[in-house]
Amino acid sequence: MEVAHRPERSPAELLMQDCYTPEELATLVEMDVNLIRQAAFCGRLEAMIVDHHILGISRANALHWLEKSS
């Protein structure tokens, strides 16, 4: 399964979304995308994962994870 390429969005545009790709979340919170991927695959960050592909991370799950990490 191939994921369609999304054009890059500004942080202001990203803040209006309800769901993020790992790359979008990394841009928004200025974090290494690999840390986000690792947290999702280990279950610390709840994400929609299909066949080892992280399809989306909800804003609520991202905020919950960030609160626990701080």
PDB file of C-alpha atoms in Angstrom, residues 28-69:
ATOM      1  CA  LEU A  28       4.482  20.834  14.472  1.00  0.00           C
ATOM      2  CA  VAL A  29       6.266  19.930  17.715  1.00  0.00           C
ATOM      3  CA  GLU A  30       9.813  20.300  16.335  1.00  0.00           C
ATOM      4  CA  MET A  31      10.755  16.729  17.195  1.00  0.00           C
ATOM      5  CA  ASP A  32      12.622  13.984  15.350  1.00  0.00           C
ATOM      6  CA  VAL A  33      10.137  11.980  13.303  1.00  0.00           C
ATOM      7  CA  ASN A  34      11.870   8.763  14.353  1.00  0.00           C
ATOM      8  CA  LEU A  35      11.008   9.427  18.024  1.00  0.00           C
ATOM      9  CA  ILE A  36       7.359   9.769  17.045  1.00  0.00           C
ATOM     10  CA  ARG A  37       7.450   6.590  14.964  1.00  0.00           C
ATOM     11  CA  GLN A  38       9.138   4.656  17.777  1.00  0.00           C
ATOM     12  CA  ALA A  39       6.555   5.848  20.319  1.00  0.00           C
ATOM     13  CA  ALA A  40       3.735   4.782  18.007  1.00  0.00           C
ATOM     14  CA  PHE A  41       5.183   1.344  17.261  1.00  0.00           C
ATOM     15  CA  CYS A  42       5.930   0.723  20.957  1.00  0.00           C
ATOM     16  CA  GLY A  43       2.397   1.721  21.961  1.00  0.00           C
ATOM     17  CA  ARG A  44       3.312   4.821  23.966  1.00  0.00           C
ATOM     18  CA  LEU A  45       1.635   7.014  21.330  1.00  0.00           C
ATOM     19  CA  GLU A  46      -1.724   5.731  20.128  1.00  0.00           C
ATOM     20  CA  ALA A  47      -1.825   5.806  16.320  1.00  0.00           C
ATOM     21  CA  MET A  48      -3.630   4.171  13.418  1.00  0.00           C
ATOM     22  CA  ILE A  49      -1.120   1.625  12.096  1.00  0.00           C
ATOM     23  CA  VAL A  50      -1.724  -0.690   9.143  1.00  0.00           C
ATOM     24  CA  ASP A  51       0.918  -3.120   7.866  1.00  0.00           C
ATOM     25  CA  HIS A  52       3.746  -1.291   9.680  1.00  0.00           C
ATOM     26  CA  HIS A  53       2.640   2.080   8.249  1.00  0.00           C
ATOM     27  CA  ILE A  54       1.545   4.842  10.582  1.00  0.00           C
ATOM     28  CA  LEU A  55      -1.465   6.291   8.792  1.00  0.00           C
ATOM     29  CA  GLY A  56      -2.517   8.856  11.341  1.00  0.00           C
ATOM     30  CA  ILE A  57      -2.233  10.231  14.843  1.00  0.00           C
ATOM     31  CA  SER A  58      -5.184  12.115  16.281  1.00  0.00           C
ATOM     32  CA  ARG A  59      -4.631  15.519  17.863  1.00  0.00           C
ATOM     33  CA  ALA A  60      -6.046  14.211  21.156  1.00  0.00           C
ATOM     34  CA  ASN A  61      -3.620  11.260  21.205  1.00  0.00           C
ATOM     35  CA  ALA A  62      -0.697  13.519  20.309  1.00  0.00           C
ATOM     36  CA  LEU A  63      -1.553  15.937  23.119  1.00  0.00           C
ATOM     37  CA  HIS A  64      -1.967  13.097  25.615  1.00  0.00           C
ATOM     38  CA  TRP A  65       1.418  11.647  24.635  1.00  0.00           C
ATOM     39  CA  LEU A  66       3.133  15.037  24.845  1.00  0.00           C
ATOM     40  CA  GLU A  67       1.667  15.679  28.304  1.00  0.00           C
ATOM     41  CA  LYS A  68       2.911  12.299  29.558  1.00  0.00           C
ATOM     42  CA  SER A  69       6.359  12.890  28.035  1.00  0.00           C
TER      43      SER A  69
END
